[in-house]
Short mmCIF file of C-alpha atoms in Angstrom, two decimals:
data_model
loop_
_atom_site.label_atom_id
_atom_site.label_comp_id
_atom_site.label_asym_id
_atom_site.label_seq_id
_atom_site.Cartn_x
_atom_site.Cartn_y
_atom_site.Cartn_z
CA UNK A 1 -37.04 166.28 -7.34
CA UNK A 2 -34.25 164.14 -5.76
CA UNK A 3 -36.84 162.45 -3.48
CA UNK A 4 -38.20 161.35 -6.67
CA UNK A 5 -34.74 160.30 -8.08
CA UNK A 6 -33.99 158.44 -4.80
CA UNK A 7 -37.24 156.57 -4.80
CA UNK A 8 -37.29 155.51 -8.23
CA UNK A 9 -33.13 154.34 -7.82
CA UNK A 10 -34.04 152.00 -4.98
CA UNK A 11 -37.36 150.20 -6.20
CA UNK A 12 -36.05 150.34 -10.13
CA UNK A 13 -33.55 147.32 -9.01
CA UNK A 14 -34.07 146.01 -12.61
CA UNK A 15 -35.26 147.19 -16.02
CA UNK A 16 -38.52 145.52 -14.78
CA UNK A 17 -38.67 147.06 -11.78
CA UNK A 18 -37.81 150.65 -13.31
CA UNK A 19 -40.69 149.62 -15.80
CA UNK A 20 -43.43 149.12 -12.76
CA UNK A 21 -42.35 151.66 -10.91
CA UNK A 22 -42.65 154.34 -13.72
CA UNK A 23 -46.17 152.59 -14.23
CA UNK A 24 -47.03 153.65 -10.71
CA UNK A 25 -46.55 156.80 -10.88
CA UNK A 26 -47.88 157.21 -13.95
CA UNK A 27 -51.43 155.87 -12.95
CA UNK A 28 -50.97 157.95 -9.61
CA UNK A 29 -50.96 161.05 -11.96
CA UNK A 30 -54.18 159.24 -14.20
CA UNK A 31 -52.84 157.89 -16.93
CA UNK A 32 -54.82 154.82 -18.33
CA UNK A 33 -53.22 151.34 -19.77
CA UNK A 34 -53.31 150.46 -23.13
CA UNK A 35 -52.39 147.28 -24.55
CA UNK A 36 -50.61 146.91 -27.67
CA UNK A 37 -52.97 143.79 -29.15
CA UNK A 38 -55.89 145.42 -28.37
CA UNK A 39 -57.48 148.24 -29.92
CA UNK A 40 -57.36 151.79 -28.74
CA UNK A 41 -60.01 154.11 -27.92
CA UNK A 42 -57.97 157.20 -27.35
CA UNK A 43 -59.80 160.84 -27.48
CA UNK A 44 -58.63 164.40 -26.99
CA UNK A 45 -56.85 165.53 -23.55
CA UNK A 46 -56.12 161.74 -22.86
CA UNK A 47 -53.49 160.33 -21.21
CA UNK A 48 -52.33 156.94 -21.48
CA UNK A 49 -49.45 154.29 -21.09
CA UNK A 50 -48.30 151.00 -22.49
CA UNK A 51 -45.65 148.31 -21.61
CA UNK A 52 -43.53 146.02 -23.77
CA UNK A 53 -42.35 142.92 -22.46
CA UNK A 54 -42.55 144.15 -19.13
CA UNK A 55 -39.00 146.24 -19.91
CA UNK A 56 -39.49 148.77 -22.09
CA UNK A 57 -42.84 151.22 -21.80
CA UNK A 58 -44.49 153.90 -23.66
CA UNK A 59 -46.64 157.32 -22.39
CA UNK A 60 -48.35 159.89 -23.79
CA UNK A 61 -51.19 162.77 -23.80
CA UNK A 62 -52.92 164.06 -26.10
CA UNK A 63 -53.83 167.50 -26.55
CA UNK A 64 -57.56 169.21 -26.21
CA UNK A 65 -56.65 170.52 -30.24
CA UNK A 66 -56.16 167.96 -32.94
CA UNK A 67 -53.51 170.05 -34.10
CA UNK A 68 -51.00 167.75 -35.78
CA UNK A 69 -47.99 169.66 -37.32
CA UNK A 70 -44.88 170.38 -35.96
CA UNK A 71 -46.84 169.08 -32.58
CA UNK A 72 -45.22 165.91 -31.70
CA UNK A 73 -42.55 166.05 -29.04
CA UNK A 74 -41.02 162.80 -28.17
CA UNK A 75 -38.18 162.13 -24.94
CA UNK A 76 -36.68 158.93 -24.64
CA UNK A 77 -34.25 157.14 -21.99
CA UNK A 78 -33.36 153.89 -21.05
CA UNK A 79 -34.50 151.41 -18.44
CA UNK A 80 -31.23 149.31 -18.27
CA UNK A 81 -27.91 149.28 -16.52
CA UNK A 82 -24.47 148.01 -16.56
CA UNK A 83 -24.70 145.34 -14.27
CA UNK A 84 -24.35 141.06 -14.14
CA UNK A 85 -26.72 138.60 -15.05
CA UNK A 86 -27.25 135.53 -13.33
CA UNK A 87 -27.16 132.78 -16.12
CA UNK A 88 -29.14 129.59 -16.29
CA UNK A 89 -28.33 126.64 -13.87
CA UNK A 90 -26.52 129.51 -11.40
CA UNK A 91 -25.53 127.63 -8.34
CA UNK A 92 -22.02 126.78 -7.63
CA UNK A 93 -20.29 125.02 -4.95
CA UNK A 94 -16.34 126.37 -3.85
CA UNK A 95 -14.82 124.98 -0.85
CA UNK A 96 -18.02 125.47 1.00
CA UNK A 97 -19.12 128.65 -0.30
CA UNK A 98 -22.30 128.75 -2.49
CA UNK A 99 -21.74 131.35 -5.16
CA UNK A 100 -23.73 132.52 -8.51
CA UNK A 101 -22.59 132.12 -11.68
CA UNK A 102 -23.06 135.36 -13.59
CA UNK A 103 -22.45 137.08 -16.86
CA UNK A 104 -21.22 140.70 -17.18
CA UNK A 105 -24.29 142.86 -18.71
CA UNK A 106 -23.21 145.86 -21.00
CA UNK A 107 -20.05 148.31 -19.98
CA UNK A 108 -19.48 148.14 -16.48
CA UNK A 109 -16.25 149.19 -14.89
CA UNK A 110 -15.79 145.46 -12.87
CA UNK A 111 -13.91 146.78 -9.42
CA UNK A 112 -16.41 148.76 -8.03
CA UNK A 113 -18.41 145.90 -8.04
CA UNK A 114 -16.04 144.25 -5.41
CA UNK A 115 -16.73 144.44 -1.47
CA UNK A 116 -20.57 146.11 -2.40
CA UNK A 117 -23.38 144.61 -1.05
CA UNK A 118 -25.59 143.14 -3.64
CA UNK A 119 -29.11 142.35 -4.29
CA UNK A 120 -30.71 140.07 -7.10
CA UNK A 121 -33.88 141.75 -9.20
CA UNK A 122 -36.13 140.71 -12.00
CA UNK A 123 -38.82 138.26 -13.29
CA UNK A 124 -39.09 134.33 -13.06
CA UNK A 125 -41.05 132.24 -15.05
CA UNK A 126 -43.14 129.16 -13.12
CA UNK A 127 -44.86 126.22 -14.75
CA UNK A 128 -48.45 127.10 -15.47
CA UNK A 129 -51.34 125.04 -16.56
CA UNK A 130 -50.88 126.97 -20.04
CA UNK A 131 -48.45 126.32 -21.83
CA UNK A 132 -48.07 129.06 -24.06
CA UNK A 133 -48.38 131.41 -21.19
CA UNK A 134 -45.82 130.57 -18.44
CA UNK A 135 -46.80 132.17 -14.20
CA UNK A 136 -44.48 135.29 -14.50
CA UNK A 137 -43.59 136.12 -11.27
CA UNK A 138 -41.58 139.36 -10.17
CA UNK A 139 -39.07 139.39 -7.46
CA UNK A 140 -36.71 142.14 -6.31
CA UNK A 141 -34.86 141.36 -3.29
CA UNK A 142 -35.56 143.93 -0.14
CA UNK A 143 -31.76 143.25 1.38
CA UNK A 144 -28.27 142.78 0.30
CA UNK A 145 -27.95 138.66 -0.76
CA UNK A 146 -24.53 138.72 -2.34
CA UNK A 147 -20.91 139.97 -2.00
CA UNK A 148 -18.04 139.88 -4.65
CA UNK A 149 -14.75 140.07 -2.45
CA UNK A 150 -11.60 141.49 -2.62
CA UNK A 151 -8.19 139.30 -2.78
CA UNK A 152 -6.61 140.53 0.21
CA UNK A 153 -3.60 142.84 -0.54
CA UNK A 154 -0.72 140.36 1.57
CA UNK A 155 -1.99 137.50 -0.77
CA UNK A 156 -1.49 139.97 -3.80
CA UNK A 157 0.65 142.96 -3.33
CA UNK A 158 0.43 144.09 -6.63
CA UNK A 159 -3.37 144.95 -6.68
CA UNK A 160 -2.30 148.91 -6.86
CA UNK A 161 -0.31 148.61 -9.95
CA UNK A 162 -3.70 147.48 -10.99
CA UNK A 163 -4.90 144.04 -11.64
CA UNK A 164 -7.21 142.56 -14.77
CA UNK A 165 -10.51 141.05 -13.37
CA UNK A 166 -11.75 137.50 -15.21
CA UNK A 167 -15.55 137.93 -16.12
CA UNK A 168 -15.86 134.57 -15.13
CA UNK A 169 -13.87 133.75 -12.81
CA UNK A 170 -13.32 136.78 -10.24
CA UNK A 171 -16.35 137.99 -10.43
CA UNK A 172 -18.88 135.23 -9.13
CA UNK A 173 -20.56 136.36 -5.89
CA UNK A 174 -21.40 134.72 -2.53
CA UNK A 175 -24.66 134.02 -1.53
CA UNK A 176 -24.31 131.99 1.64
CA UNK A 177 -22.62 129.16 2.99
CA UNK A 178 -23.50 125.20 2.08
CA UNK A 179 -24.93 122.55 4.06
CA UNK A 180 -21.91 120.29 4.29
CA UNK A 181 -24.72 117.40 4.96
CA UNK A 182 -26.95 118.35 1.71
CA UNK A 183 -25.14 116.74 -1.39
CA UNK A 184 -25.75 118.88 -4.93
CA UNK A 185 -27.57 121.65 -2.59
CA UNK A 186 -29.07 124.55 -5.27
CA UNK A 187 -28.80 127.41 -3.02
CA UNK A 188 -29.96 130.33 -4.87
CA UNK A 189 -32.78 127.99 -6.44
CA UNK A 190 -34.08 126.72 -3.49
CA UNK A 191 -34.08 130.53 -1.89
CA UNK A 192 -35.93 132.02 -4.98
CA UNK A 193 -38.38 128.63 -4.87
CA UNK A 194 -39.12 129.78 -0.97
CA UNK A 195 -39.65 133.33 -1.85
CA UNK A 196 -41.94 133.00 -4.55
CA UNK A 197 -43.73 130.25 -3.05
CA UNK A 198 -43.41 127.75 -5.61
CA UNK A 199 -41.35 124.34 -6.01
CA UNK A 200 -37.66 124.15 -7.46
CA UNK A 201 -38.39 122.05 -10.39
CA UNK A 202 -41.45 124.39 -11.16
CA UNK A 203 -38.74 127.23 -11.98
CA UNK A 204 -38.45 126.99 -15.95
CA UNK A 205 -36.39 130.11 -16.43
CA UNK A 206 -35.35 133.39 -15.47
CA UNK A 207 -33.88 137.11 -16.25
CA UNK A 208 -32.44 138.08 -12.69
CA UNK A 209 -30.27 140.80 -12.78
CA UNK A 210 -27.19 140.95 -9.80
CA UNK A 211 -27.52 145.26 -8.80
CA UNK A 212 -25.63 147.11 -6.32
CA UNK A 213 -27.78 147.32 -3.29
CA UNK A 214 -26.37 150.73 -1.98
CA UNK A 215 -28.70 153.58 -0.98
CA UNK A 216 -28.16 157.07 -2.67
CA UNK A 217 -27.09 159.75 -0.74
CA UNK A 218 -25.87 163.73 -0.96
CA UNK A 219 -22.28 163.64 -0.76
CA UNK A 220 -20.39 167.83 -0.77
CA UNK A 221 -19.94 169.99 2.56
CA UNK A 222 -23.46 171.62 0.96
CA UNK A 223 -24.74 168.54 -0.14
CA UNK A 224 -24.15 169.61 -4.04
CA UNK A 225 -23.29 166.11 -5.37
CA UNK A 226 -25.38 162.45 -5.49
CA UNK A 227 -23.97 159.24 -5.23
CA UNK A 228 -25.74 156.85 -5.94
CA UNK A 229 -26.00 153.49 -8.36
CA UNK A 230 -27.80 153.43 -11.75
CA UNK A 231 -27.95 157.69 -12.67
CA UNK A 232 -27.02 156.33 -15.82
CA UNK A 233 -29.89 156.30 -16.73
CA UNK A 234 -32.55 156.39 -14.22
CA UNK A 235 -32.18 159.94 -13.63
CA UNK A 236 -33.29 160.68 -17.52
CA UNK A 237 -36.01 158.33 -16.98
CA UNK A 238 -37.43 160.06 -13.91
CA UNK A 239 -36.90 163.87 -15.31
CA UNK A 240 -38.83 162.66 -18.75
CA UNK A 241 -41.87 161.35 -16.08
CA UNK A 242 -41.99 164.11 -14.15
CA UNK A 243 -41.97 166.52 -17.51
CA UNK A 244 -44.29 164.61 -18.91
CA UNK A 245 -46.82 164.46 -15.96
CA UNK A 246 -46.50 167.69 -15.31
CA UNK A 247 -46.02 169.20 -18.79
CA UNK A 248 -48.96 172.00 -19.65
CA UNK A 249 -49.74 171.09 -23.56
CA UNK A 250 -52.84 172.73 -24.72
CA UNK A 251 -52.49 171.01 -28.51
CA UNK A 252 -50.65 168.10 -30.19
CA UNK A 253 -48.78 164.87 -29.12
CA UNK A 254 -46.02 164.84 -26.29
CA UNK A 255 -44.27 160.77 -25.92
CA UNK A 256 -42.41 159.36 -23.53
CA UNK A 257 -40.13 156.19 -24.75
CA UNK A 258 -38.29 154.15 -22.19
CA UNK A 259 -36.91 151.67 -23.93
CA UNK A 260 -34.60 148.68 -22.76
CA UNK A 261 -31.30 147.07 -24.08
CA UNK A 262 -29.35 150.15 -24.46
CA UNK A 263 -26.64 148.98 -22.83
CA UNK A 264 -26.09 145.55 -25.33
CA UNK A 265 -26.65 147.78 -28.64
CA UNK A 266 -30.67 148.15 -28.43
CA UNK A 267 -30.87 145.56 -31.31
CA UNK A 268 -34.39 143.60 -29.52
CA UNK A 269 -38.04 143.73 -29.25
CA UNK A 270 -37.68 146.39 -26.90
CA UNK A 271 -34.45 148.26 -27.54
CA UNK A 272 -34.59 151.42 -30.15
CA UNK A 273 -33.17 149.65 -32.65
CA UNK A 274 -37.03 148.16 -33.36
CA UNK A 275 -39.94 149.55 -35.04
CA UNK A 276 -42.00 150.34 -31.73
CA UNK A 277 -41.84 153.57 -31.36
CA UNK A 278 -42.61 154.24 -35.14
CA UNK A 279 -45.52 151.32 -34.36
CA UNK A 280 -46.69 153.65 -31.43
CA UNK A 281 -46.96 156.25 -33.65
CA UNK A 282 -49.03 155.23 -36.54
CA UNK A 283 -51.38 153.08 -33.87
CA UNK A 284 -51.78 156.90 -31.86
CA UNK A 285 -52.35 158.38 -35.45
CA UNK A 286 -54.72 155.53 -36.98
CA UNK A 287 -57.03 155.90 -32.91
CA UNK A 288 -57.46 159.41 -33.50
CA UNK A 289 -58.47 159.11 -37.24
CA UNK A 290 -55.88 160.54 -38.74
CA UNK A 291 -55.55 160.37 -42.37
CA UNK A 292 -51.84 158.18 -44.00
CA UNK A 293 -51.01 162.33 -45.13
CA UNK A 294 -51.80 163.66 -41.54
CA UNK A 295 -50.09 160.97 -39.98
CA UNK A 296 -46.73 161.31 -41.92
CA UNK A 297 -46.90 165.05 -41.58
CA UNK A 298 -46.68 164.21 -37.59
CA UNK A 299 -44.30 161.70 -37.99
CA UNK A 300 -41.68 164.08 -39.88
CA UNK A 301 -42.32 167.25 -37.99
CA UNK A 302 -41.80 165.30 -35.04
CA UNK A 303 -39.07 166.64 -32.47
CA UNK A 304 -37.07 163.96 -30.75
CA UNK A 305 -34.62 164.46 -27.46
CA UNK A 306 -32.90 161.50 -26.53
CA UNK A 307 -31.59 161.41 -22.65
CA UNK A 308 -29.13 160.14 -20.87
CA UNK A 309 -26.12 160.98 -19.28
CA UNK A 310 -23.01 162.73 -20.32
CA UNK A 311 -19.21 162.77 -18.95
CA UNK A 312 -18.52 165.19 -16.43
CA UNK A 313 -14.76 166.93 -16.03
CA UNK A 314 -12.98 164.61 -13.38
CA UNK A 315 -10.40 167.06 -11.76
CA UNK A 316 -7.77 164.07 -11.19
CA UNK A 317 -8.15 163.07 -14.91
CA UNK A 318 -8.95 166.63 -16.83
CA UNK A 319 -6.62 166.09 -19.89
CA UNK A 320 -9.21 162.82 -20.72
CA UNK A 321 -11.57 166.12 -21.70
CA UNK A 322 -11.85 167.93 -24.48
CA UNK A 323 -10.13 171.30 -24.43
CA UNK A 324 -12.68 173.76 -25.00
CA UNK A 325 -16.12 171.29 -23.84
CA UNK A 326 -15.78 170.05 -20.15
CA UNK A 327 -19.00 170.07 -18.35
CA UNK A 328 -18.60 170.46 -14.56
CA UNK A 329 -21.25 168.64 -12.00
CA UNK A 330 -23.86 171.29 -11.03
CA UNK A 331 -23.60 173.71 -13.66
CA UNK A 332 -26.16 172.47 -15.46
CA UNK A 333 -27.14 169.65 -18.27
CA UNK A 334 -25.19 168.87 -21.37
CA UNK A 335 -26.14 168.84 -24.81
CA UNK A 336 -23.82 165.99 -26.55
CA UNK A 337 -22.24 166.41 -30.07
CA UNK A 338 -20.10 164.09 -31.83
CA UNK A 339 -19.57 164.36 -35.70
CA UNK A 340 -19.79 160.53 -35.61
CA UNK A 341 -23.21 160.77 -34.89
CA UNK A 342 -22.50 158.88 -32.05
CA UNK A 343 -24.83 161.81 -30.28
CA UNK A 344 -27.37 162.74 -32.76
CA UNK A 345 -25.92 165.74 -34.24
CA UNK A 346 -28.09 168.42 -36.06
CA UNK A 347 -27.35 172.54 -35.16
CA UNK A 348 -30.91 173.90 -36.07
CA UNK A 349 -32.28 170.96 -33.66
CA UNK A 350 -29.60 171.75 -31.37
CA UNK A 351 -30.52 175.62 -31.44
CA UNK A 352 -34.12 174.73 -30.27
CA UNK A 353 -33.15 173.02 -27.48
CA UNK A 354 -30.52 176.26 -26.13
CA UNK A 355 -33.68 178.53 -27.68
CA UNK A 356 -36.21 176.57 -25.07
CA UNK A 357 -33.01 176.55 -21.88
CA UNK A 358 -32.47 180.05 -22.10
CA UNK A 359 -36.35 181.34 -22.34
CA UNK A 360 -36.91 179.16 -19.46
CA UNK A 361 -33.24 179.78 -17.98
CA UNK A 362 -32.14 176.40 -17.69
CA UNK A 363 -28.14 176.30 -17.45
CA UNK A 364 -26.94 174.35 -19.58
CA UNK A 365 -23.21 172.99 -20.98
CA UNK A 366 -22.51 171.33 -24.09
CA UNK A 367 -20.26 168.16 -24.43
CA UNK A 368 -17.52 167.03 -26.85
CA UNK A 369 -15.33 163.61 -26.82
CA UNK A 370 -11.66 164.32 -27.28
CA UNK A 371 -10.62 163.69 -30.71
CA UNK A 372 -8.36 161.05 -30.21
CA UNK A 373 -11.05 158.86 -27.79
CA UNK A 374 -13.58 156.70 -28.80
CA UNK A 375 -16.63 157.95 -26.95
CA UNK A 376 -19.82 156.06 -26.08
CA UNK A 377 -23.35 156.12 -27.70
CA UNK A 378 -27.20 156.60 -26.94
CA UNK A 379 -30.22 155.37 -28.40
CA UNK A 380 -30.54 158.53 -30.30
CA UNK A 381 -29.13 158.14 -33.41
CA UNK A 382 -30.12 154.43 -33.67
CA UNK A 383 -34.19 155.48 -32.91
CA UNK A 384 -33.52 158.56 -35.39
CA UNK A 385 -32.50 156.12 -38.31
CA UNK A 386 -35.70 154.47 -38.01
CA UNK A 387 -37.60 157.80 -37.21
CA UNK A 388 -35.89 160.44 -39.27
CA UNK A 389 -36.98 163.48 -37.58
CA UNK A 390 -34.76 166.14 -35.43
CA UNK A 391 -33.30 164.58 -33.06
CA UNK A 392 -30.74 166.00 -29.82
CA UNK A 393 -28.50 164.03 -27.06
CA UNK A 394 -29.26 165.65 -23.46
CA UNK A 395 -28.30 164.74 -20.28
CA UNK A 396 -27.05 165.41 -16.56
CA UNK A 397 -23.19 164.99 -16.54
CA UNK A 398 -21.82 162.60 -13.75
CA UNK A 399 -18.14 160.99 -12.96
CA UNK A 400 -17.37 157.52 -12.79
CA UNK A 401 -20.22 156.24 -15.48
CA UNK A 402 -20.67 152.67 -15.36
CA UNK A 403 -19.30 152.62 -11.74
CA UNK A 404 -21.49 150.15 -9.20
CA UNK A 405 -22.22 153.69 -8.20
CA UNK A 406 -21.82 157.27 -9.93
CA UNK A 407 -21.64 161.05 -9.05
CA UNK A 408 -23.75 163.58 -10.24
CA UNK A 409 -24.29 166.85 -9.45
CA UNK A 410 -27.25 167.87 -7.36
CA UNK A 411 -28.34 171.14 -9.16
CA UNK A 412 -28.28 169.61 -12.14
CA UNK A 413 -31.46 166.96 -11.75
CA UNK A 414 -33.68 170.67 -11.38
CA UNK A 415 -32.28 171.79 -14.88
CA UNK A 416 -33.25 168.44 -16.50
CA UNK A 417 -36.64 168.19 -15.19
CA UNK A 418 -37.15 171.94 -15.89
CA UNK A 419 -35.95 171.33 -19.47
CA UNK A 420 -38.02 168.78 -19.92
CA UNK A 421 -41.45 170.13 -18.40
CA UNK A 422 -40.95 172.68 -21.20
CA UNK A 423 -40.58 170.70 -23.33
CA UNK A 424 -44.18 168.87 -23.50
CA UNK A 425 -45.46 172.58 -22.62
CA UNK A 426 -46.69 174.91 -24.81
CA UNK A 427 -43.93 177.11 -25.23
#
């Protein structure tokens, strides 16, 4: 399972990236493509797939029984990542250093993003002869391109009382070093022109993402943790594909949802804040020819688990726990509960989901912010406004979320996928 985890960390570079990848091995297990503008043919024991804007995708199978009630089981994760974003006209020129300007994408913790090495990942679009349909061309580097270093400490001795990083100012990378003879050179232009083999000016835009470039690796004198970049949420994405693919449904509808944008709100086209999963829905209802009253009967008996990760108890910072919840790396998954609703909260769906761990013996913790701290948020709650059905927050716990790289324990990828190859089983 973590060879799986490890492969899918260092080709899903981007949310693009995660999104082909996940196609791969999809198709390697015989699922067919669907578009969304087409019309679908879909029939009994099918199994298909469908991508949105190249960031977000969609799977499912359908049983051998058109048995419709209570039957649809739908897992969801995320395909994005804290990480920076190179913005539009991105070369800069500093004392003959050639850096990148960047943005800061969604929550991440900036120092560990210092003295990494640093790849660039995502799509670019070239002029075409069409112009309502631009070349898309997809590019994620093989090697480290970029570093973001460290202010030495004799040029700032207080950088362990802790020092404030400027988005934009301290944390522009390097690329490579200028040629003092080339006035206005556009370094990081020019390089992506040469790699896609294409002309600078024929560049019209771009969503390249800046990601740590570090390999994962077992880390514990038994090798019981993973550190690695990107677990949040990548390892939730590859437990719901490998539950899915090898899930053992005899009758009704099991859905995979990997949506993007999580990390900025999931307010887009492709974030769970849209109507596409309830769109996927009613187009998988309306193939099979399903009547409006079968098809709402399927929508609201629908169950919904929503994954990603949880908070894990750091043993230099336990007090930041709450008392009586505090999940420990490689004792199992977490089931998240907030009465904010934060974490979709709901006991009778919770019960199912400890009902289905401890037939199939899946260890399993449950997780609780402190009272006085202001916790984070999935996609669950947001996709369960839109698609009021019972929904549940699930997830590995790790240290250090939003770190360039995170900590998870190794045990605890097994209980996921095991959870969640129940899950689209019959059970």
């Amino acid at each position: 399972m973590e060879d799986k985890l490890f492969h899918l960390v260092e080709k899903g570079t981007s949310a693009v990236m995660v999104v082909q990848e996940a196609a791969r091995q999809l198709e390697a297990a015989g699922f067919e493509e669907l578009d969304f503008a087409a019309g679908w043919g879909l029939t009994e024991n099918g199994r298909y797939y469908v991508k949105h804007h190249d960031t977000a995708l969609f799977a499912f199978t359908i049983g051998t029984k058109a048995e419709f009630r209570n039957a649809v089981r739908i897992g969801a994760a995320h395909t994005d990542f804290p990480c920076l974003r190179i913005k539009p006209n991105p070369d800069i020129s500093a004392g003959g250093y050639g850096q990148v300007n960047v943005e800061v994408y969604g929550g991440a913790i900036l120092n560990t993003w210092l003295d990494r090495p640093l790849g660039i990942s995502g799509r670019v679009a070239v002029q075409s002869g069409d112009v309502l349909h631009p070349d898309m061309r997809y590019f994620s580097a093989d090697r480290p391109l970029l570093v973001i270093p460290n202010l030495a400490i004799h040029m700032n001795r207080e950088v362990n009382q802790g020092v404030e990083l400027n988005k934009q100012t301290d944390m522009l990378p390097i690329l490579g070093l200028l040629d003092e003879k080339i006035k206005d050179q556009k370094l990081l232009i020019e390089f992506l022109a040469k790699e896609l083999q294409t002309e600078p000016e024929q560049i019209l835009d771009y969503e390249l993402w800046v990601y740590c470039a570090q390999k994962p690796q077992y880390i514990g004198v038994q090798e019981e943790f993973i550190l690695s970049p990107r677990l949040d949420n990548l390892t939730s994405v590859q437990a719901l594909l490998t539950g899915l693919i090898g899930g053992k449904r005899e009758s009704g509808l099991n859905v995979v949802a990997l949506f993007d944008h999580e990390e900025v709100g999931s307010q887009t086209k492709q974030g769970a804040g849209s109507l596409l999963l309830l769109t996927l829905l009613e187009k998988i209802n309306g193939s099979m020819k399903k009547t409006d009253e079968q098809t709402r009967q399927s929508l609201y008996n629908a169950f919904f688990l929503s994954v990603d990760v949880a908070h894990g108890l750091h043993p230099n910072k336990m007090g930041k726990m709450d008392p009586t919840n505090k999940p420990v790396l490689g004792r199992g998954l977490c089931i998240k509960e907030a009465g904010s609703q934060s974490y979709a909260t709901d006991c009778e769906a919770v019960a199912v989901v400890e009902q289905i761990c401890r037939k199939y013996k899946v260890p399993y913790q449950k997780f609780v912010n402190r009272s006085d701290v202001r916790g984070g948020g999935t996609l669950g709650s947001i996709a369960s406004s839109i698609l009021p059905v019972r929904t549940v927050d699930i997830g590995i716990p790790v240290l250090a979320m939003h770190s360039a790289a995170e900590t998870m324990g190794t045990a605890d990828m097994k209980a996921l996928t095991k959870l969640l190859t129940a899950y689209f089983s019959d059970l």
